[in-house]
Structures are given as C-alpha cells and as structure tokens.
Amino acid sequence: MTTWLLTGGAGYIGSHVIRALQESGRDVVVVDDLSTGVAERVPEDVPLIVGSVSDRDLLERTMREYDVSGVVHLAAKKAVGESVEKPLWYYRENVDGLLSVLEAMSASGVKNLVYSSSAAVYGQPDSCPVVETEATVPLSPYGETKLVGEWAVADAAAVADLSWASLRYFNVAGAADPQLGDTSVNNLIPIVLRSYRNGEAAKVFGDDYPTPDGTCLRDYIHVADLAEAHAAAAAFTEAGGAAEAINIGTGKGSSVLEVIDSVSRAVGAEVPYETVDRRAGDPAELIAAADKAERVLGWTAQRDLDDMTSSAARAAGL
Ligand code: UFG
C-alpha cells in the first residue's frame, strides 16, 4: 500500500480526493492550515497535520515520517476576483507554496506529483472545446499563478526525475455527500442556491453572448468525478507516466440558464432570475476537450449537471 500526501485535504475538493485515493487502495496523510479547510471533513483514519505548505521542514518531516511516495498538491487560493485585488498574496500563497512542496519532495526523494491547475490558464481560448496544446493566456493573477506553477513543476521535474500530471480543472460543482459540500459560495451553483434560499432573484451576467441562449457556456464537472481523476493521475505517475497537462472536464458545455433550470429541478420550484450586465473578463465559452484525459488516464466523467445541482442542493440543506 502506498501513502500519498494531500495538501489542502480538508478543503471542498481535497476531502473528495481523500476518499477517491482511499477507494483506489492508497493511504493518505493530509497537511492543511485550516484557513478555509474544515477538520471534520478529514476521515478519522487519515492523519491531519495542521500547518502551512510554506513550512518546507514540516512537509519534509511528514514525507519521511509517513514514507510518502506521492503528493497531490491542492492547497491554494482560488477566487479569481480576490486575486485581482490581492495579486501578491496569490503569488505568495500559490507559487511559494508549490515551491516549498517541490523542495521538500526533492529533499526527501518523493518522485510522484499530481498538481492542481485550472482551466483559468487558457483565459479566452480561440476555439472550444479547448485542447491542452492551446495557447495559455490567463486573464487573472489566479490563472497566472496556476500557469507559473505548471512551469515550475515541469522545470523541477526535468532535474529531479519526477513523474507528474497537471490537472486543469474546469467548473467544479456538486458533492459526494451532503457533509462535503462547497461552503464558499464563490461559484454559480452555490450562488444560485443561496439567492433562492434568500428569496432573491439569481443574477445572470449577460445574455448577449454569441452562444445559443446568449448566456456563457461552461464545462461543469462533478467534484466526485474530479476526485476520481486524481486517483487515475496518481496511478499514472506511479506507472512512471510522462509529464502531462490534462483537462479535467466533461467535454460538454452548459449555459447559465441551463444551470438555473437544473437548479429549479433540484429544488422542485422555479428559481427566479434577472439578467444584469456582463461581468468583466468572462469568456463566452470555456469547454474542455476531454479526450486526452480518457486516453492518458483512462478516465471520463460519469455524472451530469443534474447530479451536480441536486447534490449541491442537498448539501445546502435545500
Ligand atoms: N455567473 C452568473 N451569475 C452569478 C455567478 C456567475 O451569471 O451570480 C456566470 C458567470 O458569468 C460564468 C458562469 O456563471 O459565465 C460561471 O461562473 P463562476 O464564477 O462560477 O465560474 P468561472 O467560470 O468564472 O470560473 C470558475 C472558477 C475558476 C476556474 C474556472 C475554470 O471559479 O477558479 O472556473 O473554468 F478557473
């Protein structure tokens, strides 16, 4: 049985990744500073070390003590708007944190890394579905830190003989269990659920985009599917897989209005909404080409938009 270190394992995505790694037969140890993570999300049989990923010595000690063979590095800041307001903090947290992980891996001889990247590295791609070889032109400091991270991983891997995969997440939603829902209310589905609960109209940011119903298209991916992609990526690196950046999406776009319709089905009532101005910086369309994940990882998404909205509604107590 191999042991994987999961940074940020007490977070929304991390707590799902713990379970997927366990189900794939791996042991897990978590490092999380609990700044946004919740200790109760970490199962009792998983050691939780409370500390920062910037604490290189703590990471190195943990890797040695638990005989860690691979790292899933999730701990990071992820709010696009906040990153525009606090860019240096995002570089500090996301880039410094990763460098510390890479240095600790090098010092303790850990060779396998699954790095949490984002579709935000593409910015506004020229064509959709977007393939991994598309130009990367991020539109926010958040996306920039994820792209710099991909470069740091590739450069470090070249000299340290690492096996790695950078997973470019698309729009993550849903919950495998009502206890594991996204509590941050930063993204469309949690925002629509909150406005419905408060008896307010959800806001649709623009309906004059060049898309079938005029609202933006995104590739929504169930967090349980995303978590299973990490187990597949862990296996890929253990098999000595080559260095790869891989989209993690469904290959299918849903519009903002389709999401609101799906939320209406989930709560069993018509969810009110109003159209407001476009939000600055939103690409009209961001949809993954999903074939590389299938080819390289043997993974495809199994769950659909209704699974995401219904599980998110349950997690929100609706
Ligand atoms: N939207 C609304 N109303 C809202 C909130 C969002 O209409 O109240 C729209 C947005 O304009 C966009 C879509 O819903 O078209 C999804 O917006 P989110 O803010 O949920 O997500 P983004 O697509 O902007 O970004 C998300 C993550 C990023 C990640 C990116 C990758 O927040 O971290 O997906 O695709 F980089």
XYZ file of C-alpha atoms and ligand atoms in Angstrom:
354
model
C 0.000 0.000 0.000
C 1.427 3.397 -0.974
C 0.893 6.602 1.004
C 0.046 9.914 -0.649
C 0.416 13.329 0.948
C -2.539 15.574 0.199
C -2.002 19.302 0.763
C -5.288 21.128 1.270
C -7.023 17.859 2.085
C -9.534 19.475 4.458
C -10.981 21.621 1.657
C -14.013 21.040 -0.539
C -12.116 19.338 -3.362
C -9.475 17.810 -1.075
C -11.983 15.965 1.078
C -13.339 14.274 -2.054
C -9.833 13.435 -3.277
C -9.037 11.747 0.074
C -11.950 9.385 -0.426
C -11.102 8.620 -4.062
C -7.474 7.834 -3.156
C -8.614 5.583 -0.309
C -11.062 3.792 -2.586
C -8.248 3.220 -5.069
C -6.293 1.418 -2.319
C -3.917 4.177 -1.234
C -3.232 5.552 2.244
C -3.471 9.298 2.728
C -1.932 11.867 5.059
C -3.180 15.473 4.975
C -1.390 18.785 5.542
C -3.827 21.688 5.782
C -3.609 25.041 7.595
C -7.405 25.052 8.094
C -7.607 28.634 6.781
C -10.578 27.541 4.681
C -10.419 23.792 5.316
C -12.570 22.039 7.899
C -11.005 19.355 10.122
C -14.269 17.363 10.276
C -14.074 16.735 6.529
C -10.962 14.582 7.067
C -11.884 10.972 7.949
C -10.716 9.722 11.351
C -8.318 7.175 9.877
C -6.426 9.901 7.970
C -3.692 11.795 9.878
C -4.309 15.553 9.701
C -1.212 17.686 10.208
C -2.241 21.297 10.765
C 0.328 23.562 9.155
C 1.210 25.626 6.138
C 2.569 24.321 2.837
C 5.065 27.157 3.089
C 6.612 25.268 6.024
C 9.090 23.256 3.986
C 10.555 21.458 7.025
C 7.110 20.328 8.142
C 6.433 18.907 4.672
C 9.795 17.155 4.561
C 9.304 15.645 8.035
C 5.817 14.480 7.075
C 7.048 12.890 3.845
C 9.734 10.966 5.743
C 7.604 10.001 8.745
C 4.799 8.558 6.623
C 7.069 7.139 3.907
C 5.154 9.166 1.331
C 5.512 8.076 -2.295
C 3.457 10.793 -3.988
C 1.927 14.230 -3.437
C -1.390 15.704 -4.576
C -0.859 19.443 -4.197
C -4.222 21.168 -3.821
C -3.596 23.804 -1.155
C -4.049 27.180 -2.857
C -6.186 30.293 -3.080
C -8.764 30.074 -5.860
C -11.042 33.122 -6.057
C -10.499 34.915 -9.360
C -11.867 38.314 -8.252
C -9.915 38.267 -4.999
C -6.729 37.505 -6.941
C -7.169 40.732 -8.918
C -7.387 42.700 -5.657
C -4.565 40.877 -3.851
C -2.175 39.643 -6.569
C 0.960 39.466 -4.422
C -0.837 37.420 -1.793
C -1.917 34.985 -4.532
C 1.648 34.672 -5.795
C 2.865 34.177 -2.209
C 0.290 31.504 -1.388
C 0.123 29.670 -4.689
C 3.636 29.936 -6.096
C 5.652 29.966 -2.847
C 3.532 27.104 -1.521
C 4.248 24.979 -4.571
C 7.999 25.744 -4.477
C 8.073 24.610 -0.876
C 6.338 21.337 -1.841
C 8.808 20.762 -4.707
C 11.808 21.447 -2.442
C 10.516 19.095 0.240
C 9.905 16.392 -2.388
C 13.436 16.816 -3.670
C 14.927 16.660 -0.144
C 13.020 13.515 0.781
C 13.173 11.758 -2.602
C 9.427 11.744 -3.390
C 9.023 11.287 -7.147
C 5.303 11.464 -7.970
C 3.235 14.663 -8.142
C -0.328 15.477 -9.124
C -0.615 19.257 -9.395
C -3.915 21.093 -9.175
C -4.084 23.504 -12.110
C -7.046 25.229 -13.714
C -8.813 25.987 -16.985
C -8.100 29.584 -15.972
C -4.655 29.112 -17.585
C -6.333 29.379 -21.014
C -8.041 32.731 -20.493
C -10.304 33.241 -23.505
C -9.300 30.431 -25.897
C -9.625 30.928 -29.664
C -11.728 27.811 -30.060
C -13.731 25.366 -27.949
C -13.543 22.559 -26.961
C -10.099 23.716 -25.865
C -7.218 21.262 -26.295
C -4.225 21.180 -23.966
C -1.888 22.496 -26.664
C -3.924 25.710 -26.987
C -2.091 28.940 -26.071
C -2.192 29.755 -22.351
C -3.105 33.416 -21.808
C -4.579 33.710 -18.303
C -6.794 36.720 -17.567
C -6.257 36.963 -13.800
C -3.452 36.691 -11.246
C -5.142 33.461 -10.121
C -4.749 31.928 -13.589
C -1.207 33.290 -13.808
C -0.161 31.641 -10.548
C -1.544 28.310 -11.802
C 0.369 28.639 -15.068
C 3.618 29.629 -13.327
C 3.030 26.573 -11.144
C 2.803 24.305 -14.191
C 6.114 25.706 -15.416
C 7.778 25.263 -12.016
C 6.622 21.642 -11.863
C 7.936 20.919 -15.380
C 11.289 22.588 -14.689
C 11.778 20.884 -11.321
C 10.736 17.533 -12.789
C 13.352 17.753 -15.508
C 16.206 17.798 -12.997
C 14.661 15.700 -10.213
C 13.257 12.950 -12.461
C 9.693 13.461 -11.262
C 6.645 11.803 -12.729
C 3.786 14.293 -12.758
C 0.436 15.360 -14.104
C -1.022 18.885 -14.008
C -4.796 18.628 -13.916
C -6.589 21.619 -15.435
C -9.922 21.684 -13.644
C -12.949 23.195 -15.359
C -16.003 24.338 -13.296
C -16.154 22.089 -10.261
C -19.556 21.578 -8.565
C -21.701 19.173 -6.520
C -20.882 16.973 -3.536
C -20.445 13.222 -2.997
C -22.030 13.580 0.424
C -24.111 16.400 1.959
C -21.364 16.896 4.589
C -18.763 17.625 1.901
C -20.433 20.473 0.011
C -18.730 23.660 -1.151
C -19.349 26.180 1.618
C -17.508 29.074 -0.016
C -20.374 30.428 -2.249
C -17.954 31.763 -4.876
C -19.358 29.988 -7.926
C -22.578 29.922 -9.924
C -24.384 26.897 -8.442
C -23.823 27.779 -4.734
C -24.661 31.433 -5.535
C -27.957 30.486 -7.241
C -28.863 28.191 -4.338
C -28.162 30.978 -1.839
C -30.228 33.569 -3.705
C -33.116 31.076 -3.971
C -32.923 30.408 -0.218
C -32.957 34.169 0.464
C -35.962 34.667 -1.815
C -33.916 36.787 -4.213
C -33.542 36.602 -7.985
C -30.315 34.982 -9.209
C -28.239 37.280 -11.400
C -27.385 36.218 -14.934
C -24.259 38.084 -16.045
C -25.192 38.998 -19.612
C -27.475 37.339 -22.174
C -25.986 38.818 -25.333
C -23.037 36.469 -25.782
C -22.586 34.626 -29.097
C -23.956 31.380 -27.629
C -27.251 29.523 -28.318
C -29.229 31.226 -25.500
C -26.946 34.261 -25.148
C -25.507 33.257 -21.746
C -21.995 31.953 -21.100
C -21.141 28.304 -21.610
C -19.004 26.444 -19.080
C -17.945 22.841 -18.594
C -19.314 21.845 -15.167
C -17.598 18.817 -13.629
C -18.866 16.879 -10.616
C -16.370 17.004 -7.741
C -16.655 13.211 -7.287
C -15.629 12.716 -10.936
C -12.795 15.202 -10.437
C -11.653 13.274 -7.366
C -11.594 10.018 -9.331
C -9.430 11.756 -11.950
C -6.853 12.333 -9.175
C -6.751 8.635 -8.325
C -6.250 7.876 -12.027
C -3.498 10.517 -12.175
C -1.814 9.040 -9.082
C -1.759 5.638 -10.817
C -0.438 7.275 -13.988
C 2.531 8.799 -12.138
C 3.210 5.586 -10.211
C 3.483 3.802 -13.553
C 6.213 6.320 -14.485
C 3.902 8.331 -16.730
C 5.420 11.137 -18.732
C 4.841 14.784 -17.887
C 1.388 15.912 -18.915
C -1.056 18.809 -18.527
C -4.543 17.317 -18.775
C -8.000 18.923 -18.959
C -10.475 17.598 -16.407
C -13.931 18.346 -17.754
C -16.855 16.597 -19.391
C -16.413 17.943 -22.922
C -19.953 19.356 -22.750
C -20.936 22.982 -22.180
C -23.933 24.207 -20.168
C -25.237 27.768 -20.267
C -26.037 29.859 -17.204
C -29.763 29.467 -17.995
C -29.385 25.674 -18.300
C -27.720 25.658 -14.877
C -30.586 27.687 -13.392
C -33.110 25.261 -14.989
C -31.237 22.347 -13.472
C -31.236 24.044 -10.046
C -35.017 24.516 -10.436
C -35.404 20.771 -10.975
C -33.159 20.104 -7.963
C -35.192 22.264 -5.566
C -38.550 21.382 -7.168
C -39.523 25.015 -7.804
C -38.989 27.678 -10.425
C -35.846 29.574 -9.401
C -36.272 33.295 -10.185
C -33.538 35.151 -12.030
C -32.827 38.503 -13.644
C -30.349 39.456 -16.327
C -27.747 42.062 -15.420
C -24.673 43.430 -17.203
C -21.851 41.188 -18.288
C -19.141 40.555 -15.695
C -15.747 41.844 -16.851
C -13.318 39.176 -18.007
C -15.816 36.344 -18.593
C -15.065 34.282 -21.714
C -18.259 33.461 -23.671
C -17.339 29.807 -23.797
C -14.907 27.563 -21.910
C -15.325 23.863 -22.606
C -12.733 21.117 -22.238
C -11.593 18.775 -24.935
C -11.842 15.689 -22.727
C -10.218 13.044 -24.920
C -6.678 13.395 -23.545
C -7.870 12.509 -20.038
C -9.541 9.415 -21.432
C -6.532 8.411 -23.493
C -3.822 9.114 -20.894
C -5.619 8.466 -17.599
C -8.373 6.092 -18.727
C -10.807 8.465 -17.010
C -14.062 10.050 -18.149
C -16.720 11.927 -16.177
C -19.697 9.769 -15.179
C -22.063 12.314 -13.611
C -24.189 15.024 -15.246
C -25.345 18.554 -14.441
C -28.484 17.377 -12.616
C -26.277 15.192 -10.366
C -24.249 18.305 -9.537
C -27.165 20.629 -8.800
C -29.173 18.029 -6.839
C -26.200 17.043 -4.660
C -25.252 20.720 -4.157
C -28.854 21.499 -3.150
C -28.837 18.646 -0.617
C -25.502 19.848 0.793
C -27.025 23.328 1.157
C -29.984 21.819 3.028
C -32.474 22.541 0.199
N -22.439 33.700 -13.320
C -23.641 34.381 -13.344
N -24.134 34.849 -12.170
C -23.502 34.675 -10.969
C -22.257 33.985 -10.949
C -21.757 33.502 -12.154
O -24.249 34.561 -14.406
O -24.027 35.146 -9.949
C -21.901 33.134 -14.574
C -20.536 33.645 -14.953
O -20.651 34.832 -15.722
C -19.999 32.479 -15.768
C -20.631 31.245 -15.102
O -21.756 31.755 -14.382
O -20.452 32.548 -17.083
C -19.721 30.525 -14.119
O -19.159 31.493 -13.242
P -18.293 31.084 -11.960
O -17.947 32.368 -11.275
O -18.984 30.031 -11.193
O -17.012 30.389 -12.588
P -15.946 30.887 -13.671
O -16.259 30.179 -14.964
O -15.844 32.351 -13.724
O -14.591 30.342 -13.023
C -14.502 29.027 -12.480
C -13.653 29.021 -11.225
C -12.242 29.355 -11.573
C -11.748 28.456 -12.652
C -12.672 28.448 -13.821
C -12.220 27.410 -14.797
O -14.162 29.941 -10.286
O -11.430 29.168 -10.438
O -13.990 28.159 -13.415
O -13.126 27.186 -15.802
F -10.557 28.881 -13.074
